[in-house]
mmCIF file of C-alpha atoms in Angstrom:
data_model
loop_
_atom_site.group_PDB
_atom_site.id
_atom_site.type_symbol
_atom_site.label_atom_id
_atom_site.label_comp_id
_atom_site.label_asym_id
_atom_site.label_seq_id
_atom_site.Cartn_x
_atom_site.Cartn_y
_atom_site.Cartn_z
ATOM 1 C CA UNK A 1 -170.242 10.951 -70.186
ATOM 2 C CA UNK A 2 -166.634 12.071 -70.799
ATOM 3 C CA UNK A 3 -164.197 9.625 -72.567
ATOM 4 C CA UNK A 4 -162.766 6.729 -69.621
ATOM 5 C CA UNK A 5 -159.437 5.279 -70.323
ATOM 6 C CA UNK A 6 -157.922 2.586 -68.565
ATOM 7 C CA UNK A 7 -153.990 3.495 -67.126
ATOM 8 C CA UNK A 8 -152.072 1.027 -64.617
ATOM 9 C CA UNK A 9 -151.867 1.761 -61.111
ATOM 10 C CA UNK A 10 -148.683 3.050 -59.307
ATOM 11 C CA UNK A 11 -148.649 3.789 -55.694
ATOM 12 C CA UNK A 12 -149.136 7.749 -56.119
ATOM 13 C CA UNK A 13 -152.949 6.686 -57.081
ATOM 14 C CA UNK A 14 -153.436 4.984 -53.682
ATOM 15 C CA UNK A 15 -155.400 8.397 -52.361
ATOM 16 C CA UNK A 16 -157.337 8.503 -54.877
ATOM 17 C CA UNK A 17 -158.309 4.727 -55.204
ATOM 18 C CA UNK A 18 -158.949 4.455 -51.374
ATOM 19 C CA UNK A 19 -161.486 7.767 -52.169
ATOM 20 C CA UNK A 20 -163.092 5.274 -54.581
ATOM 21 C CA UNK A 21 -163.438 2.342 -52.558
ATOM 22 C CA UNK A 22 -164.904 4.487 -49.910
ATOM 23 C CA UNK A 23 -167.418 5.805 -52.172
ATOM 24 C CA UNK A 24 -168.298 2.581 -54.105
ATOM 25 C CA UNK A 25 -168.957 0.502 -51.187
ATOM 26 C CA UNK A 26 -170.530 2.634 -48.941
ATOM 27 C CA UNK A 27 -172.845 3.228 -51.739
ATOM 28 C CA UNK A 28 -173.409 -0.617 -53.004
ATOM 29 C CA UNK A 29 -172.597 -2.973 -50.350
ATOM 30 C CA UNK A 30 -175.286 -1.321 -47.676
ATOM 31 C CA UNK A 31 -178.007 -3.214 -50.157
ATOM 32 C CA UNK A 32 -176.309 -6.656 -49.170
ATOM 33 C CA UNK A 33 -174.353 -6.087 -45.628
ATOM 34 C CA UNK A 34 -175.919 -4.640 -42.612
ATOM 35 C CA UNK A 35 -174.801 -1.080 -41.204
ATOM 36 C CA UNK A 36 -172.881 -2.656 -38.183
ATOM 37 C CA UNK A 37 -170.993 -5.423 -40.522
ATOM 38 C CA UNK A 38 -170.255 -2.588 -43.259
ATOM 39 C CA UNK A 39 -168.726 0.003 -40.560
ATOM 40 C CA UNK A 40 -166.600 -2.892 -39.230
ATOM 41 C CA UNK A 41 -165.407 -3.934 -42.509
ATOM 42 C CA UNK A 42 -164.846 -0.467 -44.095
ATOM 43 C CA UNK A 43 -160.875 0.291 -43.186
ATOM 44 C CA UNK A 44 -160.201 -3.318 -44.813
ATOM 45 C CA UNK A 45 -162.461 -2.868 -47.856
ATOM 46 C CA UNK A 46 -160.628 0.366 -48.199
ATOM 47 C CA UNK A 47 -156.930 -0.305 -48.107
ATOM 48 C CA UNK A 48 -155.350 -0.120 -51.133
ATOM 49 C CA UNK A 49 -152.347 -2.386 -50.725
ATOM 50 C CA UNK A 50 -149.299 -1.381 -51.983
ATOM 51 C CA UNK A 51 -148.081 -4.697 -53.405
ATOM 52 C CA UNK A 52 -151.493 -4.383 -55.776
ATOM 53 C CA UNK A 53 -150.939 -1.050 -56.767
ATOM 54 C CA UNK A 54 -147.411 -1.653 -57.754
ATOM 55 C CA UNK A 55 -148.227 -4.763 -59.774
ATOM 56 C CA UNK A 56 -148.104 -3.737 -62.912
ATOM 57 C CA UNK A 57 -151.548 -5.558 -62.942
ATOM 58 C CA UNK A 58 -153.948 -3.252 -61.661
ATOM 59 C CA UNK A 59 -155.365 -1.051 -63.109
ATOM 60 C CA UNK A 60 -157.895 2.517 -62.927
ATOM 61 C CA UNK A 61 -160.356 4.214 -64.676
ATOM 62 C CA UNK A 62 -159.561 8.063 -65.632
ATOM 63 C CA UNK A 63 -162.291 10.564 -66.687
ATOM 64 C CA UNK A 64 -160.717 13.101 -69.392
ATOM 65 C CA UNK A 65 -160.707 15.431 -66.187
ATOM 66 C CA UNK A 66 -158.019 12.900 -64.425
ATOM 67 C CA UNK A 67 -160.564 11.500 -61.991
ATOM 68 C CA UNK A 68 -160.251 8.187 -60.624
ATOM 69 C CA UNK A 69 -163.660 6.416 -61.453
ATOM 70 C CA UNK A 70 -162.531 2.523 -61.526
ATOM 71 C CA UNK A 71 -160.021 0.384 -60.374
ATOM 72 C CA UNK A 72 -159.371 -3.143 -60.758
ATOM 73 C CA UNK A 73 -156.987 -5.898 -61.783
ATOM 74 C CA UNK A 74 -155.715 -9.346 -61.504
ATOM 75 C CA UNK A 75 -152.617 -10.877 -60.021
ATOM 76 C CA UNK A 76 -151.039 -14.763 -60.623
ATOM 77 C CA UNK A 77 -150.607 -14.660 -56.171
ATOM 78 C CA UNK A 78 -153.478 -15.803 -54.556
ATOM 79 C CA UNK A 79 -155.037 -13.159 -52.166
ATOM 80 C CA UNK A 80 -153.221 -13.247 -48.916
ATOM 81 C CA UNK A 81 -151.056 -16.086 -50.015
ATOM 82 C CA UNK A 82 -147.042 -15.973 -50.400
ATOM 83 C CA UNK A 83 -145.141 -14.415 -53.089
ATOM 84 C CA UNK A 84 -144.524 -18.309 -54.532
ATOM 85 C CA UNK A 85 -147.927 -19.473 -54.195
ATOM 86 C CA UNK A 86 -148.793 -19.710 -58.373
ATOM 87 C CA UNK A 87 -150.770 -22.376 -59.566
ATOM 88 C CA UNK A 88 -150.231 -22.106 -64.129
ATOM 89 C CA UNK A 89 -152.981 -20.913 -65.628
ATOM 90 C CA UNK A 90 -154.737 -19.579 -62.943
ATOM 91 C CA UNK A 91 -155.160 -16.011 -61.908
ATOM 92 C CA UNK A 92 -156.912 -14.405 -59.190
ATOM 93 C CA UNK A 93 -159.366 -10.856 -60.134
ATOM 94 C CA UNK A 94 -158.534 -8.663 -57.636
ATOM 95 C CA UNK A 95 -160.113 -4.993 -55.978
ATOM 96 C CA UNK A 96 -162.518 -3.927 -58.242
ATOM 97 C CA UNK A 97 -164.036 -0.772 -57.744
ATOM 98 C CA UNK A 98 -166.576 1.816 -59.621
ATOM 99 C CA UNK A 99 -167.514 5.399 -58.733
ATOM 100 C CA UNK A 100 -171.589 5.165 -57.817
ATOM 101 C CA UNK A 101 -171.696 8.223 -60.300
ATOM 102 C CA UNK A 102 -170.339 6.310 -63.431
ATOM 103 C CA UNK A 103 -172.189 3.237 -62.703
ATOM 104 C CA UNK A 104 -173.691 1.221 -65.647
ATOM 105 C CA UNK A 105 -171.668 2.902 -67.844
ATOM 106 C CA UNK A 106 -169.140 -0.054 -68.736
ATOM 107 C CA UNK A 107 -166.250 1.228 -66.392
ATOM 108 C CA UNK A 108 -165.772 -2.387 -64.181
ATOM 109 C CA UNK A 109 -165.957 -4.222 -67.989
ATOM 110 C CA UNK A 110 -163.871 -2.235 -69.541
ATOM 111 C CA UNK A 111 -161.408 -3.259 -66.487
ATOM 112 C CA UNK A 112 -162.450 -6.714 -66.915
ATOM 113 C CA UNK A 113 -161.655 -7.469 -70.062
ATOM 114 C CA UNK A 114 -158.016 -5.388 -69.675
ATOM 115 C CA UNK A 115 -157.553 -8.334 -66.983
ATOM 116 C CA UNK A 116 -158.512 -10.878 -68.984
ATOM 117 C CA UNK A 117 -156.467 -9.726 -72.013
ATOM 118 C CA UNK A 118 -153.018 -8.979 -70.513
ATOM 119 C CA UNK A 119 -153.524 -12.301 -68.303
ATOM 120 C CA UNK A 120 -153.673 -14.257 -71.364
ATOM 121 C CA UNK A 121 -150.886 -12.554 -72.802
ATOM 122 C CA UNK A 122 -148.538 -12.292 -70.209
ATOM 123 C CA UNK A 123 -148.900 -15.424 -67.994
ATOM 124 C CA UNK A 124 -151.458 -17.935 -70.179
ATOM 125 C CA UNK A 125 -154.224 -17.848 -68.012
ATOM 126 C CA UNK A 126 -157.181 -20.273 -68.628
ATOM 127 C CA UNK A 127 -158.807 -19.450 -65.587
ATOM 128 C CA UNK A 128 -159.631 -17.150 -63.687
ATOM 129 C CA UNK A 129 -160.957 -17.106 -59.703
ATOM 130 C CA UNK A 130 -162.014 -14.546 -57.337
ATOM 131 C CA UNK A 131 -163.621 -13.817 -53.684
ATOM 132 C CA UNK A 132 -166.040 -11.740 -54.380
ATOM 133 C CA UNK A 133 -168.458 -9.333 -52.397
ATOM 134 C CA UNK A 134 -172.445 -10.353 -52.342
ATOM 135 C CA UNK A 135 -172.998 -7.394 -54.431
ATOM 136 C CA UNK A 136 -170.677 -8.242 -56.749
ATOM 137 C CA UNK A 137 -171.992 -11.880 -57.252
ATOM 138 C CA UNK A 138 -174.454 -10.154 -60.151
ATOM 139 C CA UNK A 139 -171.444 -8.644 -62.222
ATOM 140 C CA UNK A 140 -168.618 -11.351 -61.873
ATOM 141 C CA UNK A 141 -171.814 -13.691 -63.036
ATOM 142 C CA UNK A 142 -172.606 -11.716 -66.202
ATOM 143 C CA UNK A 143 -168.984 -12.118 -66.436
ATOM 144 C CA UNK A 144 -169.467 -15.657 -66.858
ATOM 145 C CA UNK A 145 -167.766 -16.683 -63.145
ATOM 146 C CA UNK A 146 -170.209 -19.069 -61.479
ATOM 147 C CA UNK A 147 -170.171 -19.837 -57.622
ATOM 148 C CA UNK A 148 -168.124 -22.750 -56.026
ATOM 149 C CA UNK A 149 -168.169 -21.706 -52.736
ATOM 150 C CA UNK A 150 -168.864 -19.222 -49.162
ATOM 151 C CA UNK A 151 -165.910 -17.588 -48.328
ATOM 152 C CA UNK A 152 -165.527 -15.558 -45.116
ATOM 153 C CA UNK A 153 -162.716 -13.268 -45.683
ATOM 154 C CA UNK A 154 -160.238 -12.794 -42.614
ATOM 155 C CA UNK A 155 -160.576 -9.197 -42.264
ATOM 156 C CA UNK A 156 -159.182 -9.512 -38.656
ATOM 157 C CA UNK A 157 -158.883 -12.768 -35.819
ATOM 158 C CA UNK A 158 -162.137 -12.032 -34.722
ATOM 159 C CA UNK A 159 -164.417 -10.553 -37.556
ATOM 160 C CA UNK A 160 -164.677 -12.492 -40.764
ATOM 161 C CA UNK A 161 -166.562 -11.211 -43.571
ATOM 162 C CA UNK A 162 -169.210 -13.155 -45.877
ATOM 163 C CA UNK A 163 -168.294 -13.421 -49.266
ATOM 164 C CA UNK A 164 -168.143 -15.778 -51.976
ATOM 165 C CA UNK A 165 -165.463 -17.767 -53.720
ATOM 166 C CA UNK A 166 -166.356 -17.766 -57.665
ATOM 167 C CA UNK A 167 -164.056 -19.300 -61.081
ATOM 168 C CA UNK A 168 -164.383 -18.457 -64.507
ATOM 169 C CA UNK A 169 -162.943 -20.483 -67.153
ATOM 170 C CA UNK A 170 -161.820 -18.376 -70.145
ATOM 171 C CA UNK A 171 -162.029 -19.072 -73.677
#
């Protein structure tokens, strides 16, 4: 495997990260969301929004060829909430992504622990939450996050999709 390094996102890698959520969860979400739900929720799963990207808090994976094989970050806004809606301490994980190619190889770590370092640093965070995919339950666990709740995300007024709300305090 070539060397990964982590770089933050600007809004010139949007191609390239919606080519990686395409690939990442067409590949791993058909073990956990049925063919019709998946189709359905695939243009929303795939959007990488702007506000994200340009951040400062969000961040991709780069082989030493320049490809885009990760993305993920955190952000002090709560999903879908205003611009004012911070609660101290708290921070929300946010997009994560990882190339089915480079899987297992430490890539949505790596990304993990760049969110949980510059959150400390830069806005105190003590915990962290996210709404995360069924797949993703396994990781964010081994992450230490634990489950507090079913979450059906608002993809659209009339399609919801089933997910999970999960916190992790940090040391």
């Amino acid at each position: 495997m070539s060397a990964i390094t982590l770089h933050i996102a600007t809004l010139e890698d949007a191609p390239a990260i919606r080519a990686l959520f395409a690939r990442s969860y067409a590949t791993f979400l058909a073990h956990d969301y049925a063919p019709d739900m998946l189709k359905r929720a695939m243009p929303f799963l795939t959007f990488a929004k702007p506000e994200l990207l340009s951040s400062g808090t969000y961040y991709i994976a780069r082989t030493e060829a320049g490809d885009v094989v990760g993305a993920g970050g955190w952000t002090a806004v709560r999903p879908g909430s205003r611009e004012g809606d911070v609660q101290p301490g708290l921070a929300h994980v946010r997009h994560f992504a990882v190339d089915p190619d480079h899987a297992r190889k430490g890539i949505a770590s790596m990304l993990f622990d760049r969110c949980v370092s510059d959150a400390k640093a830069s806005e105190n965070v003590k915990r962290f939450e996210c709404y995360s995919t069924l797949t993703a339950r396994r990781f964010y666990e081994s992450r230490g996050f634990r489950v507090i709740g079913d979450f059906e995300a608002p993809f659209a007024p009339d399609f919801r999709f089933p997910s999970l709300h999960m916190v992790c305090d940090l040391d």
